[in-house]
């Protein structure tokens, strides 16, 4: 798939979004438990139907 625009159904996008939301909970650290060098980050997800062109 790479950098190409994927095709998703509405249900597939909803499943993708739920998995995306779980990622920070699985990989992030609380401030008091963060390892040396860890820094706060801003994470964004933007999804909308692409045009046919």
N, CA, C and O atoms as a DFTB+ gen file, in Angstrom:
212 C
 N C O
     1  1       0.842      -1.186       0.000
     2  2       0.000       0.000       0.000
     3  2       0.884       1.246       0.000
     4  3       0.638       2.149      -0.800
     5  1       1.892       1.337       0.850
     6  2       2.814       2.463       0.846
     7  2       2.120       3.808       1.002
     8  3       1.213       3.959       1.820
     9  1       2.553       4.778       0.211
    10  2       2.024       6.138       0.299
    11  2       0.779       6.337      -0.556
    12  3       0.213       7.429      -0.580
    13  1       0.348       5.291      -1.257
    14  2      -0.843       5.410      -2.102
    15  2      -2.082       5.651      -1.235
    16  3      -2.099       5.339      -0.044
    17  1      -3.099       6.204      -1.855
    18  2      -4.353       6.412      -1.130
    19  2      -5.072       5.076      -0.981
    20  3      -5.442       4.472      -1.987
    21  1      -5.281       4.596       0.245
    22  2      -5.998       3.337       0.417
    23  2      -7.494       3.535       0.178
    24  3      -8.017       4.641       0.318
    25  1      -8.160       2.466      -0.176
    26  2      -9.624       2.479      -0.296
    27  2     -10.186       1.777       0.930
    28  3      -9.733       0.689       1.287
    29  1     -11.163       2.388       1.571
    30  2     -11.763       1.823       2.776
    31  2     -13.268       2.008       2.747
    32  3     -13.791       2.982       2.206
    33  1     -13.944       1.048       3.344
    34  2     -15.376       1.215       3.564
    35  2     -15.560       2.070       4.807
    36  3     -14.603       2.305       5.546
    37  1     -16.762       2.531       5.043
    38  2     -17.033       3.296       6.259
    39  2     -16.730       2.463       7.499
    40  3     -16.165       2.965       8.471
    41  1     -17.113       1.175       7.459
    42  2     -16.838       0.290       8.589
    43  2     -15.329       0.068       8.755
    44  3     -14.820       0.042       9.875
    45  1     -14.626      -0.093       7.639
    46  2     -13.180      -0.274       7.696
    47  2     -12.475       0.942       8.269
    48  3     -11.530       0.809       9.046
    49  1     -12.933       2.126       7.888
    50  2     -12.347       3.347       8.429
    51  2     -12.614       3.459       9.925
    52  3     -11.746       3.901      10.677
    53  1     -13.799       3.066      10.360
    54  2     -14.121       3.098      11.791
    55  2     -13.205       2.146      12.569
    56  3     -12.731       2.492      13.651
    57  1     -12.955       0.957      12.026
    58  2     -12.044       0.010      12.670
    59  2     -10.621       0.560      12.699
    60  3      -9.926       0.436      13.708
    61  1     -10.190       1.165      11.598
    62  2      -8.867       1.778      11.533
    63  2      -8.738       2.873      12.591
    64  3      -7.725       2.951      13.286
    65  1      -9.756       3.712      12.712
    66  2      -9.737       4.798      13.685
    67  2      -9.617       4.254      15.109
    68  3      -8.837       4.776      15.905
    69  1     -10.375       3.218      15.432
    70  2     -10.305       2.631      16.774
    71  2      -8.906       2.079      17.056
    72  3      -8.387       2.243      18.160
    73  1      -8.299       1.430      16.068
    74  2      -6.938       0.916      16.234
    75  2      -5.948       2.073      16.411
    76  3      -5.029       1.989      17.227
    77  1      -6.134       3.130      15.660
    78  2      -5.282       4.317      15.743
    79  2      -5.365       4.941      17.138
    80  3      -4.352       5.349      17.705
    81  1      -6.576       5.010      17.680
    82  2      -6.778       5.601      19.009
    83  2      -6.079       4.773      20.084
    84  3      -5.623       5.327      21.084
    85  1      -5.986       3.455      19.896
    86  2      -5.327       2.595      20.884
    87  2      -3.805       2.752      20.884
    88  3      -3.168       2.480      21.902
    89  1      -3.212       3.178      19.782
    90  2      -1.755       3.237      19.677
    91  2      -1.071       4.056      20.774
    92  3      -0.127       3.553      21.383
    93  1      -1.493       5.277      21.053
    94  2      -0.815       6.016      22.124
    95  2      -0.914       5.312      23.484
    96  3       0.021       5.375      24.282
    97  1      -2.023       4.653      23.745
    98  2      -2.172       3.938      25.017
    99  2      -1.207       2.759      25.094
   100  3      -0.781       2.376      26.183
   101  1      -0.862       2.184      23.950
   102  2       0.040       1.036      23.905
   103  2       1.514       1.433      23.885
   104  3       2.368       0.656      24.314
   105  1       1.825       2.642      23.389
   106  2       3.224       3.006      23.162
   107  2       3.700       4.233      23.932
   108  3       4.905       4.473      24.010
   109  1       2.808       4.995      24.487
   110  2       3.201       6.233      25.182
   111  2       3.504       5.955      26.657
   112  3       3.193       4.889      27.188
   113  1       4.110       6.933      27.283
   114  2       4.461       6.852      28.706
   115  2       3.817       8.010      29.445
   116  3       3.667       9.104      28.901
   117  1       3.446       7.764      30.668
   118  2       3.004       8.884      31.513
   119  2       4.233       9.731      31.823
   120  3       5.353       9.223      31.862
   121  1       4.018      11.002      32.038
   122  2       5.140      11.922      32.267
   123  2       6.061      11.421      33.375
   124  3       7.283      11.474      33.241
   125  1       5.477      10.934      34.468
   126  2       6.309      10.494      35.602
   127  2       7.032       9.164      35.331
   128  3       7.977       8.825      36.043
   129  1       6.604       8.419      34.323
   130  2       7.228       7.137      33.992
   131  2       8.023       7.176      32.687
   132  3       8.543       6.147      32.256
   133  1       8.124       8.325      32.063
   134  2       8.775       8.430      30.751
   135  2      10.275       8.163      30.867
   136  3      10.917       8.611      31.818
   137  1      10.828       7.438      29.905
   138  2      12.275       7.200      29.921
   139  2      13.034       8.471      29.535
   140  3      12.449       9.393      28.966
   141  1      14.319       8.523      29.838
   142  2      15.113       9.690      29.453
   143  2      15.001       9.951      27.949
   144  3      15.040       9.017      27.149
   145  1      14.867      11.189      27.581
   146  2      14.773      11.587      26.185
   147  2      13.361      11.602      25.626
   148  3      13.140      12.098      24.521
   149  1      12.390      11.060      26.381
   150  2      10.999      11.079      25.906
   151  2      10.458      12.496      25.997
   152  3      10.703      13.205      26.973
   153  1       9.719      12.900      24.972
   154  2       9.143      14.248      24.944
   155  2       7.678      14.153      24.555
   156  3       7.277      13.230      23.847
   157  1       6.875      15.112      25.020
   158  2       5.473      15.143      24.586
   159  2       5.402      15.350      23.074
   160  3       6.240      16.043      22.498
   161  1       4.404      14.752      22.439
   162  2       4.208      14.910      21.003
   163  2       2.746      15.223      20.710
   164  3       1.858      14.866      21.484
   165  1       2.506      15.892      19.589
   166  2       1.152      16.129      19.074
   167  2       0.916      15.108      17.969
   168  3       1.743      14.959      17.069
   169  1      -0.196      14.415      18.035
   170  2      -0.532      13.398      17.033
   171  2      -1.870      13.779      16.420
   172  3      -2.812      14.123      17.134
   173  1      -1.952      13.717      15.091
   174  2      -3.182      14.084      14.384
   175  2      -3.565      12.996      13.392
   176  3      -2.705      12.322      12.826
   177  1      -4.864      12.836      13.191
   178  2      -5.379      11.959      12.140
   179  2      -6.415      12.770      11.384
   180  3      -7.310      13.372      11.976
   181  1      -6.276      12.775      10.065
   182  2      -7.221      13.502       9.206
   183  2      -7.627      12.555       8.090
   184  3      -6.786      12.150       7.287
   185  1      -8.868      12.208       8.028
   186  2      -9.338      11.276       6.991
   187  2     -10.643      11.803       6.380
   188  3     -11.562      12.203       7.095
   189  1     -10.702      11.793       5.051
   190  2     -11.919      12.142       4.351
   191  2     -11.893      11.458       2.992
   192  3     -10.817      11.119       2.499
   193  1     -13.032      11.252       2.388
   194  2     -13.047      10.592       1.086
   195  2     -12.239      11.394       0.062
   196  3     -12.358      12.616      -0.022
   197  1     -11.427      10.691      -0.704
   198  2     -10.638      11.329      -1.761
   199  2     -11.492      11.426      -3.027
   200  3     -12.396      10.619      -3.242
   201  1     -11.197      12.407      -3.845
   202  2     -11.855      12.519      -5.126
   203  2     -11.433      11.393      -6.054
   204  3     -10.465      10.692      -5.761
   205  1     -12.115      11.206      -7.136
   206  2     -11.781      10.140      -8.074
   207  2     -10.520      10.425      -8.876
   208  3      -9.956       9.514      -9.482
   209  1     -10.067      11.681      -8.890
   210  2      -8.937      12.060      -9.737
   211  2      -7.623      11.933      -9.169
   212  3      -6.632      12.237      -9.833
